[in-house]
Each structure stands twice: as C-alpha cells, then as structure tokens.
Amino acid sequence: MITHYAQLKEVVEKSMQKVKITDLHTHIYSEKFDKLLLWGIDELLTYHYLIAEYFRYSNLHYNEFFNLPKSKQAELIWDTLFIKNSPVSEAQRGVLTILNKLGLDVKSRDLKGYRNYFSNLTTKEYINKVFEISGVKEVVMTNDPFDPLEKPIWDEGGNEDQRFKAALRIDSIINQYEKSYKSLMEWGYEVSENLNEKAISEIKRFLTEWVQKTNALYMAVSLPPSFKILEDSNRSKVIEKCVIPVCRQLNIPFAMMIGVKKLVNDDLGLAGDSVGKSDITTIEYLCKTYPNNKFMITMLSRENQHELAITARKFRNLMVFGCWWFLNNPSIIEDMTRMRIETLGLSFIPQHSDARVLDQLIYKWTHSKKIISNVLIDKYNDILNIGWSMTEEEIERDIRGLMGNNFWDFINK
Ligand code: FIX
Ligand code: ZN
C-alpha cells in the first residue's frame, strides 16, 4: 500500500510514463493520406502558433512571408524566435523538446543538421518513432469530407492504420450550409438551399454514410462564441434535426469545440483565429433536451472553464475534454486540471494534443503528462494526509482512465 509522499510521487510518475495514451483530437493523418500528414523540422517551425509569434517581431508584409517557400519561412522563424530571441514560449519550447527527445543536440542550434536528420527517415519509420517516444497508442484524426485532398482517399478505401482513428468533421455543413449544400448535390444527395424535409433527410443520409465509411468515433464541429441553438438559423436546424438524431441513432458522441473567432486577422491565415467567451446556456439546453445523446465539449475561453465543469456535474451525458489551443500552456493546464479534479474527480478527459504536425505528439504529451502528474500527486497526497492509502494498481487505473479509458468508456456507453 502507498501511504507516504515519496512512494506516491514515484508511482504516479512511473504510471504516467508507461500509460498508453489515446489522443482524442488531432490534425494528423496516417501515411495513406500522403501530403495531409505533416512532419519534420520545417513543418514544425512553420506551425501556425509559431507564425503568429514570429509576426510579433517582424515587419515583413504578410504576403511577402507567405509567398516564400516553406524552407525560407522556417529559416526566418528559426532565426527570429530561436536565435535572435530565446525560445521560451510553449510552442517554441515544444520544438526543443521534440529535438531533444529525438536525441538531437539543441545546444548546437544547427538547423542544417536537424534537417539532415529528418531527411534520412521514411514516413513509416518516423510514425513508429513518434508513437514510441510520445507514449501515444492511438490518435483520432480530423476527417473532413469537404476537403478536396481528403475525400478521394476515403473514396478509394481510406485509412488502414489502426493507430489512426477517424472523427467526422462537419463544420462545412453546420457553419456554411448555404455553400456546402452544392457539394452534397454534386455527390448525389437531394438537398436544396432551403432546409426542407427532403434536405433534412438527405443530410442525415450523408452523415450516416460518412460515419460508416470512415468508421468515425464521433462527429465534431468548431463553433463561434455566439453559438446558440434557440435561433432560426441553418446551423441550429442542421444540429437539431440532422446531427443529433444521427448521433443518437448511431450512438456516437457529438463533439463541440466552442469559442473560436475565425480570422480576426485574416492576413495571418490559420494563425488568424482568435477566442471569445461563449454562452454556457446552449450546452445546458442541449444536454437537458437530449439526455440520450452524448456530448464531448471543449471551450476555448479560459473564462468558460469553471462553468463548463459545473455543467458537467449536472449532466452525465456531457464529457469535458482538453486544454484546447490557447489554453494549452503549462500555467493554464495546471489551473484547469486542478479545478476539474476538485470539481469532477476523475470523470473528465484532461488533455488532447491538437497536433497538426506528427512530431508534436512528443512535445504536447511530454509537457502535459508532467503537469497532470504533478496535480495528481498533490491531490492524492491530500487524501494520504488524512489517512487514506492506495495501491499502485489503483493509481495506474486512475491514470489509464484519464489518459484514454474515460474516452473509450464514453464512446462505448
Ligand atoms: O478547429 C479545430 O480543430 C482547431 O483545433 C484548429 O482549427 C486550430 O487551428 C488548432 O489547430 C488549434 O490547436
Ligand atoms: Zn483542432
């Protein structure tokens, strides 16, 4: 039995080190998806988080930068964020963590040498290496049938690598139906601009067919801070009349990622999105009105986190997940994880990586595992100090839950 701190710390850190992680939301792809799978130092350096940070120092015109070849963009970012300034931001530190974990010498600051390392690896070798180093067992992709690069791959058979699971991403139908309905028509669905009964049933057929085609574990969408259901909009109709009934029928969760202000600075492209506080009453309405549906929710504003955790106390069909995007910083991850454990015990999913570049699994999980471990040690120690005791297996069980089983139990509920 574990009864004191030193033992506790050792067991928690060992358990976190060996747990096999399910990363429930990423933007990475298996090898079959070819150019959609990004990896290597130049992709790491041109990650949109680092592009935003680069422009903090640069007077270069946005287009001048974006018209450069990726290797030149990477060199500008390396020189500005790593050489001319110390790389202390979370995304900057992440690049160093990856290089270090790969066994490369970050002291050398030798970008040419790093490039040489990656040029000697095949995609297959590198996927295996990254999964091994990061401790990730499987990832869930973001699969968008409206992506012209992705759809043909699914039409020709799709994913074969079981480490990569699918999630059906339906922003185009939910947020831009007035545009996306034309693609649905081209693909043989009898929809129309007007969301009439026929269109509703054809959208449901499309969603059902694509969940089955991709074997999607859940449907997902990113939503603005202004997201409401009780309004007369295409968005609310598609969600209530199509998405929720199909998710119920297939017994899969609907994942809503809420609080993105798209393209606040559109000159920055992907890096131009920002954040806004959202209205929690919409989540209360959906969880209450659809008790037999499962909702996975992450919110982008720090100000929404406490009320989201409280809402999860009210609705067992709500699974809170991740420290998303602008929240994926050590100080905020620690604050959110402490608050969530104090509010929800172990009944939540503390993190996902949102990795856009394969290598990022290494840094995002190395950094988060340390923080989650430290919070758990504190919380377990609080109960040890009252005379509670635990076995190593109980701690391993709890950590397996947080790092994967809570997700799978919710999927299979
Ligand atoms: O909507 C999303 O899935 C967001 O995570 C992305 O749009 C965002 O660019 C991102 O990668 C954040 O980490
Ligand atoms: Zn994402």
Short mmCIF file of C-alpha atoms and ligand atoms in Angstrom, two decimals:
data_model
loop_
_atom_site.label_atom_id
_atom_site.label_comp_id
_atom_site.label_asym_id
_atom_site.label_seq_id
_atom_site.Cartn_x
_atom_site.Cartn_y
_atom_site.Cartn_z
CA MET A 1 0.00 0.00 0.00
CA ILE A 2 1.09 3.57 -0.71
CA THR A 3 0.95 5.68 2.40
CA HIS A 4 3.57 8.40 2.00
CA TYR A 5 4.64 11.10 -0.43
CA ALA A 6 7.96 9.78 -1.78
CA GLN A 7 6.36 6.43 -2.71
CA LEU A 8 3.33 8.22 -4.16
CA LYS A 9 5.43 10.53 -6.35
CA GLU A 10 7.46 7.61 -7.71
CA VAL A 11 4.36 5.52 -8.54
CA VAL A 12 2.45 8.36 -10.21
CA GLU A 13 5.43 9.37 -12.36
CA LYS A 14 6.15 5.74 -13.32
CA SER A 15 2.47 5.10 -14.17
CA MET A 16 2.26 8.27 -16.28
CA GLN A 17 5.45 7.30 -18.06
CA LYS A 18 4.15 3.87 -19.04
CA VAL A 19 0.47 4.61 -19.77
CA LYS A 20 -0.55 4.21 -23.42
CA ILE A 21 -2.42 7.36 -24.45
CA THR A 22 -5.49 7.83 -26.64
CA ASP A 23 -5.24 11.31 -28.18
CA LEU A 24 -8.84 12.09 -28.99
CA HIS A 25 -8.39 15.17 -31.22
CA THR A 26 -5.54 15.80 -33.67
CA HIS A 27 -4.97 17.07 -37.21
CA ILE A 28 -2.51 14.35 -38.14
CA TYR A 29 -3.11 11.54 -40.58
CA SER A 30 -1.87 8.05 -41.36
CA GLU A 31 0.61 7.53 -44.20
CA LYS A 32 -2.21 6.74 -46.66
CA PHE A 33 -3.23 10.44 -46.50
CA ASP A 34 0.08 11.42 -48.09
CA LYS A 35 0.56 15.24 -48.10
CA LEU A 36 -2.04 15.71 -45.37
CA LEU A 37 0.43 14.15 -42.91
CA LEU A 38 2.92 16.87 -41.94
CA TRP A 39 6.22 16.02 -40.18
CA GLY A 40 9.83 17.23 -39.81
CA ILE A 41 11.61 20.39 -38.72
CA ASP A 42 10.35 22.76 -41.42
CA GLU A 43 6.71 21.79 -40.74
CA LEU A 44 7.36 22.21 -37.00
CA LEU A 45 8.84 25.68 -37.46
CA THR A 46 6.00 26.85 -39.72
CA TYR A 47 3.28 25.69 -37.27
CA HIS A 48 0.67 28.43 -37.19
CA TYR A 49 1.30 29.04 -33.48
CA LEU A 50 4.92 29.97 -34.35
CA ILE A 51 3.89 32.04 -37.36
CA ALA A 52 1.74 34.21 -35.07
CA GLU A 53 4.66 34.53 -32.65
CA TYR A 54 7.09 35.33 -35.50
CA PHE A 55 4.98 38.29 -36.66
CA ARG A 56 5.20 39.77 -33.17
CA TYR A 57 8.81 40.64 -34.08
CA SER A 58 8.63 41.04 -37.85
CA ASN A 59 7.66 43.99 -40.05
CA LEU A 60 7.65 41.81 -43.14
CA HIS A 61 4.43 42.15 -45.13
CA TYR A 62 2.24 39.11 -44.50
CA ASN A 63 2.05 38.16 -48.19
CA GLU A 64 5.82 38.54 -48.58
CA PHE A 65 6.23 35.91 -45.86
CA PHE A 66 3.53 33.54 -47.08
CA ASN A 67 4.84 33.70 -50.68
CA LEU A 68 8.23 32.41 -49.53
CA PRO A 69 8.95 28.67 -49.87
CA LYS A 70 8.28 26.80 -46.61
CA SER A 71 12.01 26.28 -46.02
CA LYS A 72 12.63 30.05 -46.15
CA GLN A 73 9.67 30.68 -43.82
CA ALA A 74 11.16 28.11 -41.43
CA GLU A 75 14.59 29.81 -41.55
CA LEU A 76 13.04 33.21 -40.79
CA ILE A 77 11.13 31.76 -37.84
CA TRP A 78 14.17 29.86 -36.55
CA ASP A 79 16.35 32.96 -36.74
CA THR A 80 13.77 35.28 -35.16
CA LEU A 81 12.24 33.10 -32.42
CA PHE A 82 15.19 30.81 -31.55
CA ILE A 83 18.38 32.77 -32.34
CA LYS A 84 17.56 36.47 -32.07
CA ASN A 85 15.22 35.80 -29.12
CA SER A 86 15.22 32.98 -26.55
CA PRO A 87 12.62 30.27 -27.34
CA VAL A 88 10.67 30.41 -24.08
CA SER A 89 7.06 30.34 -25.36
CA GLU A 90 5.20 26.99 -25.09
CA ALA A 91 5.23 26.36 -28.85
CA GLN A 92 8.90 27.44 -29.13
CA ARG A 93 9.92 25.23 -26.18
CA GLY A 94 7.94 22.43 -27.84
CA VAL A 95 10.28 22.36 -30.83
CA LEU A 96 13.26 22.00 -28.49
CA THR A 97 11.55 19.20 -26.53
CA ILE A 98 10.98 17.27 -29.77
CA LEU A 99 14.59 17.67 -30.94
CA ASN A 100 15.87 16.68 -27.50
CA LYS A 101 13.62 13.60 -27.25
CA LEU A 102 14.81 12.54 -30.72
CA GLY A 103 18.36 12.58 -29.32
CA LEU A 104 19.44 15.70 -31.25
CA ASP A 105 21.67 18.34 -29.62
CA VAL A 106 19.59 21.51 -29.15
CA LYS A 107 22.77 23.31 -27.93
CA SER A 108 24.19 23.03 -31.45
CA ARG A 109 21.36 25.23 -32.83
CA ASP A 110 22.27 23.51 -36.10
CA LEU A 111 19.17 23.81 -38.29
CA LYS A 112 21.04 22.24 -41.21
CA GLY A 113 21.96 19.25 -39.06
CA TYR A 114 18.35 18.86 -37.88
CA ARG A 115 17.13 18.95 -41.47
CA ASN A 116 19.68 16.29 -42.36
CA TYR A 117 18.39 14.04 -39.56
CA PHE A 118 14.81 14.18 -40.85
CA SER A 119 15.84 13.74 -44.49
CA ASN A 120 17.22 10.30 -43.59
CA LEU A 121 13.91 8.99 -42.22
CA THR A 122 10.95 7.44 -44.09
CA THR A 123 7.40 8.40 -43.12
CA LYS A 124 6.73 4.88 -41.83
CA GLU A 125 9.88 4.86 -39.67
CA TYR A 126 9.08 8.27 -38.27
CA ILE A 127 5.45 7.48 -37.42
CA ASN A 128 6.68 4.46 -35.43
CA LYS A 129 9.36 6.53 -33.71
CA VAL A 130 6.98 9.34 -32.69
CA PHE A 131 4.37 6.94 -31.29
CA GLU A 132 7.08 5.11 -29.36
CA ILE A 133 8.65 8.26 -27.85
CA SER A 134 5.36 10.07 -27.09
CA GLY A 135 3.62 7.09 -25.43
CA VAL A 136 0.60 7.60 -27.70
CA LYS A 137 -1.20 4.36 -28.57
CA GLU A 138 -3.75 5.83 -30.96
CA VAL A 139 -4.85 9.22 -32.26
CA VAL A 140 -8.18 10.45 -33.59
CA MET A 141 -7.85 12.35 -36.86
CA THR A 142 -9.98 15.27 -38.07
CA ASN A 143 -11.65 13.94 -41.20
CA ASP A 144 -13.40 16.43 -43.45
CA PRO A 145 -15.32 15.02 -46.46
CA PHE A 146 -15.32 18.55 -47.91
CA ASP A 147 -11.51 18.65 -48.04
CA PRO A 148 -10.71 18.04 -51.74
CA LEU A 149 -7.38 16.43 -50.75
CA GLU A 150 -9.00 14.06 -48.28
CA LYS A 151 -12.28 12.95 -49.89
CA PRO A 152 -10.66 10.99 -52.78
CA ILE A 153 -8.62 8.98 -50.25
CA TRP A 154 -11.80 7.82 -48.48
CA ASP A 155 -13.49 7.20 -51.84
CA GLU A 156 -10.58 4.87 -52.65
CA GLY A 157 -10.70 2.90 -49.40
CA GLY A 158 -9.43 5.31 -46.72
CA ASN A 159 -7.40 4.63 -43.62
CA GLU A 160 -5.77 1.25 -42.89
CA ASP A 161 -3.51 2.10 -39.94
CA GLN A 162 -5.34 1.17 -36.73
CA ARG A 163 -3.29 3.68 -34.73
CA PHE A 164 -5.27 6.39 -36.56
CA LYS A 165 -8.99 6.54 -35.78
CA ALA A 166 -11.47 8.78 -37.57
CA ALA A 167 -13.75 11.62 -36.47
CA LEU A 168 -16.22 13.12 -38.93
CA ARG A 169 -15.63 16.87 -39.04
CA ILE A 170 -18.75 18.69 -40.28
CA ASP A 171 -18.03 22.43 -39.99
CA SER A 172 -18.96 22.88 -43.68
CA ILE A 173 -22.47 21.55 -43.19
CA ILE A 174 -23.10 23.17 -39.81
CA ASN A 175 -21.45 26.56 -40.30
CA GLN A 176 -21.63 27.01 -44.09
CA TYR A 177 -24.65 25.02 -45.29
CA GLU A 178 -25.56 27.80 -47.75
CA LYS A 179 -22.28 26.94 -49.56
CA SER A 180 -21.73 23.25 -48.81
CA TYR A 181 -25.19 22.08 -49.96
CA LYS A 182 -23.95 22.41 -53.57
CA SER A 183 -21.23 19.81 -52.95
CA LEU A 184 -23.80 17.49 -51.39
CA MET A 185 -25.91 17.83 -54.56
CA GLU A 186 -22.88 17.01 -56.73
CA TRP A 187 -22.35 13.88 -54.63
CA GLY A 188 -25.91 12.72 -55.30
CA TYR A 189 -27.76 13.92 -52.19
CA GLU A 190 -31.13 15.52 -52.96
CA VAL A 191 -30.61 18.61 -50.84
CA SER A 192 -31.54 22.22 -51.58
CA GLU A 193 -30.59 25.65 -50.29
CA ASN A 194 -33.81 25.60 -48.33
CA LEU A 195 -33.59 23.13 -45.41
CA ASN A 196 -36.86 21.39 -46.19
CA GLU A 197 -37.86 17.87 -45.07
CA LYS A 198 -36.17 16.24 -48.05
CA ALA A 199 -32.94 18.14 -47.46
CA ILE A 200 -33.00 17.23 -43.76
CA SER A 201 -33.39 13.55 -44.54
CA GLU A 202 -30.67 13.63 -47.21
CA ILE A 203 -28.23 15.37 -44.85
CA LYS A 204 -28.96 12.62 -42.31
CA ARG A 205 -28.22 10.03 -45.04
CA PHE A 206 -24.93 11.78 -45.87
CA LEU A 207 -23.87 11.89 -42.20
CA THR A 208 -24.80 8.22 -41.66
CA GLU A 209 -22.98 7.08 -44.80
CA TRP A 210 -19.80 9.03 -43.93
CA VAL A 211 -19.72 7.87 -40.31
CA GLN A 212 -19.93 4.32 -41.65
CA LYS A 213 -17.44 4.93 -44.49
CA THR A 214 -14.83 6.39 -42.14
CA ASN A 215 -15.80 4.33 -39.09
CA ALA A 216 -15.88 7.67 -37.25
CA LEU A 217 -15.85 7.50 -33.46
CA TYR A 218 -17.71 10.82 -33.16
CA MET A 219 -18.89 13.83 -35.17
CA ALA A 220 -17.16 17.15 -34.47
CA VAL A 221 -17.55 20.84 -35.17
CA SER A 222 -15.84 24.09 -34.22
CA LEU A 223 -18.28 26.84 -33.21
CA PRO A 224 -18.10 30.61 -32.59
CA PRO A 225 -18.59 32.29 -29.18
CA SER A 226 -22.03 33.41 -30.43
CA PHE A 227 -23.19 29.78 -30.88
CA LYS A 228 -26.85 29.36 -29.90
CA ILE A 229 -29.38 26.69 -30.69
CA LEU A 230 -32.58 28.54 -29.88
CA GLU A 231 -32.44 30.69 -33.01
CA ASP A 232 -33.87 30.41 -36.51
CA SER A 233 -30.66 29.52 -38.35
CA ASN A 234 -29.36 26.82 -40.70
CA ARG A 235 -26.81 25.96 -38.03
CA SER A 236 -29.37 25.23 -35.34
CA LYS A 237 -31.64 23.32 -37.77
CA VAL A 238 -28.78 21.13 -39.05
CA ILE A 239 -27.62 20.38 -35.49
CA GLU A 240 -31.05 19.61 -34.01
CA LYS A 241 -32.71 17.95 -37.00
CA CYS A 242 -29.75 16.12 -38.55
CA VAL A 243 -26.63 15.78 -36.38
CA ILE A 244 -28.24 14.99 -33.03
CA PRO A 245 -30.70 12.38 -34.37
CA VAL A 246 -27.96 10.61 -36.39
CA CYS A 247 -25.53 10.65 -33.43
CA ARG A 248 -28.30 9.18 -31.27
CA GLN A 249 -29.16 6.53 -33.84
CA LEU A 250 -25.50 5.52 -34.25
CA ASN A 251 -24.83 6.04 -30.51
CA ILE A 252 -21.79 8.24 -31.16
CA PRO A 253 -20.92 11.49 -29.36
CA PHE A 254 -21.27 14.94 -30.87
CA ALA A 255 -18.08 16.92 -30.10
CA MET A 256 -18.49 20.68 -29.97
CA MET A 257 -15.40 22.87 -29.80
CA ILE A 258 -16.77 26.26 -28.88
CA GLY A 259 -15.34 29.77 -28.77
CA VAL A 260 -13.34 30.32 -31.98
CA LYS A 261 -13.48 33.75 -33.55
CA LYS A 262 -12.48 32.85 -37.13
CA LEU A 263 -9.92 35.01 -38.93
CA VAL A 264 -9.80 38.00 -36.60
CA ASN A 265 -6.72 38.84 -38.63
CA ASP A 266 -7.22 37.12 -41.99
CA ASP A 267 -3.77 38.22 -43.17
CA LEU A 268 -2.45 35.53 -40.81
CA GLY A 269 -4.40 32.64 -42.37
CA LEU A 270 -4.77 29.68 -39.94
CA ALA A 271 -2.87 31.77 -37.38
CA GLY A 272 -5.51 34.49 -37.61
CA ASP A 273 -8.23 32.83 -35.50
CA SER A 274 -8.89 34.14 -32.01
CA VAL A 275 -11.03 33.46 -28.95
CA GLY A 276 -14.26 34.68 -27.34
CA LYS A 277 -16.33 33.75 -24.26
CA SER A 278 -19.32 31.58 -25.18
CA ASP A 279 -22.79 31.10 -23.73
CA ILE A 280 -22.95 28.01 -21.47
CA THR A 281 -26.77 28.01 -21.58
CA THR A 282 -26.64 26.46 -25.07
CA ILE A 283 -24.76 23.47 -23.64
CA GLU A 284 -27.23 23.22 -20.74
CA TYR A 285 -30.12 23.24 -23.26
CA LEU A 286 -28.59 20.51 -25.47
CA CYS A 287 -27.61 18.19 -22.58
CA LYS A 288 -31.03 18.59 -20.95
CA THR A 289 -33.10 18.32 -24.13
CA TYR A 290 -31.20 15.32 -25.50
CA PRO A 291 -30.41 13.16 -22.41
CA ASN A 292 -29.79 10.10 -24.60
CA ASN A 293 -27.21 11.88 -26.73
CA LYS A 294 -23.54 12.05 -25.71
CA PHE A 295 -21.77 15.43 -25.93
CA MET A 296 -18.00 15.94 -25.82
CA ILE A 297 -17.27 19.59 -25.14
CA THR A 298 -14.17 21.72 -25.07
CA MET A 299 -14.28 25.50 -24.87
CA LEU A 300 -11.61 27.92 -25.99
CA SER A 301 -12.08 30.73 -23.48
CA ARG A 302 -10.43 30.44 -20.08
CA GLU A 303 -13.46 32.25 -18.68
CA ASN A 304 -15.77 29.39 -19.71
CA GLN A 305 -13.85 26.62 -17.93
CA HIS A 306 -15.35 26.70 -14.45
CA GLU A 307 -18.97 26.91 -15.66
CA LEU A 308 -18.27 24.08 -18.14
CA ALA A 309 -17.03 21.86 -15.29
CA ILE A 310 -20.09 22.77 -13.19
CA THR A 311 -22.38 21.97 -16.14
CA ALA A 312 -20.71 18.54 -16.40
CA ARG A 313 -21.71 17.97 -12.75
CA LYS A 314 -25.33 18.49 -13.82
CA PHE A 315 -25.29 16.30 -16.96
CA ARG A 316 -23.67 12.87 -17.12
CA ASN A 317 -24.06 12.89 -20.93
CA LEU A 318 -21.51 15.72 -21.06
CA MET A 319 -17.80 14.79 -21.25
CA VAL A 320 -15.40 17.69 -20.76
CA PHE A 321 -12.13 17.34 -22.65
CA GLY A 322 -8.79 19.04 -23.25
CA CYS A 323 -6.99 22.30 -22.67
CA TRP A 324 -7.60 23.48 -26.20
CA TRP A 325 -5.26 25.66 -28.34
CA PHE A 326 -4.73 28.97 -26.49
CA LEU A 327 -5.30 27.08 -23.21
CA ASN A 328 -2.53 24.56 -23.95
CA ASN A 329 0.03 26.41 -21.82
CA PRO A 330 1.51 24.96 -18.60
CA SER A 331 0.12 27.65 -16.29
CA ILE A 332 -3.41 27.22 -17.65
CA ILE A 333 -3.28 23.40 -17.99
CA GLU A 334 -2.31 23.20 -14.31
CA ASP A 335 -5.07 25.59 -13.25
CA MET A 336 -7.74 23.81 -15.34
CA THR A 337 -6.67 20.31 -14.28
CA ARG A 338 -6.67 21.23 -10.59
CA MET A 339 -10.12 22.83 -10.88
CA ARG A 340 -11.51 19.88 -12.87
CA ILE A 341 -10.23 17.25 -10.39
CA GLU A 342 -11.58 19.29 -7.47
CA THR A 343 -14.94 19.61 -9.29
CA LEU A 344 -15.31 16.36 -11.26
CA GLY A 345 -12.94 13.91 -9.56
CA LEU A 346 -11.57 11.70 -12.35
CA SER A 347 -14.67 11.87 -14.62
CA PHE A 348 -13.22 14.03 -17.41
CA ILE A 349 -10.55 13.88 -20.15
CA PRO A 350 -7.72 16.25 -19.16
CA GLN A 351 -5.98 16.67 -22.48
CA HIS A 352 -5.78 16.19 -26.23
CA SER A 353 -2.84 17.35 -28.34
CA ASP A 354 -4.50 19.06 -31.34
CA ALA A 355 -1.23 18.15 -33.07
CA ARG A 356 -1.04 19.42 -36.66
CA VAL A 357 2.48 18.09 -37.21
CA LEU A 358 3.12 14.44 -36.30
CA ASP A 359 6.23 15.26 -34.22
CA GLN A 360 4.14 17.49 -31.92
CA LEU A 361 2.73 14.39 -30.20
CA ILE A 362 6.14 14.24 -28.49
CA TYR A 363 6.14 17.73 -27.01
CA LYS A 364 2.44 18.14 -26.31
CA TRP A 365 2.30 14.90 -24.33
CA THR A 366 5.71 15.25 -22.64
CA HIS A 367 4.69 18.66 -21.32
CA SER A 368 1.11 17.71 -20.35
CA LYS A 369 1.99 14.38 -18.67
CA LYS A 370 4.34 16.23 -16.31
CA ILE A 371 1.69 18.79 -15.33
CA ILE A 372 -1.11 16.23 -14.90
CA SER A 373 1.23 14.03 -12.81
CA ASN A 374 2.12 16.92 -10.51
CA VAL A 375 -1.54 17.81 -9.94
CA LEU A 376 -2.44 14.16 -9.28
CA ILE A 377 0.41 13.79 -6.78
CA ASP A 378 -0.89 16.83 -4.91
CA LYS A 379 -4.48 15.59 -4.89
CA TYR A 380 -3.55 12.04 -3.85
CA ASN A 381 -1.25 13.44 -1.16
CA ASP A 382 -4.12 15.47 0.27
CA ILE A 383 -6.04 12.25 0.99
CA LEU A 384 -2.97 10.32 2.16
CA ASN A 385 -2.53 13.05 4.77
CA ILE A 386 -6.00 12.19 6.10
CA GLY A 387 -5.04 8.54 6.48
CA TRP A 388 -6.26 7.21 3.10
CA SER A 389 -4.00 4.67 1.40
CA MET A 390 -3.89 3.37 -2.17
CA THR A 391 -2.37 0.53 -4.18
CA GLU A 392 -0.13 1.02 -7.21
CA GLU A 393 -2.84 -0.65 -9.34
CA GLU A 394 -5.44 1.89 -8.22
CA ILE A 395 -3.17 4.75 -9.29
CA GLU A 396 -2.47 3.03 -12.62
CA ARG A 397 -6.23 2.51 -13.06
CA ASP A 398 -6.95 6.20 -12.46
CA ILE A 399 -4.22 7.30 -14.88
CA ARG A 400 -5.35 4.83 -17.58
CA GLY A 401 -8.79 6.41 -17.22
CA LEU A 402 -7.65 9.99 -17.60
CA MET A 403 -5.30 9.21 -20.50
CA GLY A 404 -7.61 7.02 -22.56
CA ASN A 405 -10.21 4.79 -20.90
CA ASN A 406 -12.55 7.67 -19.96
CA PHE A 407 -12.79 8.44 -23.67
CA TRP A 408 -13.38 4.81 -24.71
CA ASP A 409 -15.90 4.24 -21.88
CA PHE A 410 -17.81 7.33 -23.08
CA ILE A 411 -17.69 6.16 -26.70
CA ASN A 412 -18.94 2.70 -25.73
CA LYS A 413 -21.52 3.95 -23.19
O1 FIX B 1 -10.99 23.62 -35.01
C1 FIX B 1 -10.01 22.99 -34.61
O2 FIX B 1 -9.90 21.74 -34.66
C2 FIX B 1 -8.82 23.78 -34.05
O3 FIX B 1 -8.10 22.97 -33.16
C3 FIX B 1 -7.92 24.21 -35.20
O4 FIX B 1 -8.70 24.93 -36.12
C4 FIX B 1 -6.76 25.09 -34.72
O5 FIX B 1 -6.14 25.68 -35.86
C5 FIX B 1 -5.71 24.31 -33.99
O6 FIX B 1 -5.02 23.52 -34.60
C6 FIX B 1 -5.54 24.54 -32.61
O7 FIX B 1 -4.69 23.92 -31.94
ZN ZN B 2 -8.18 21.02 -33.66
#
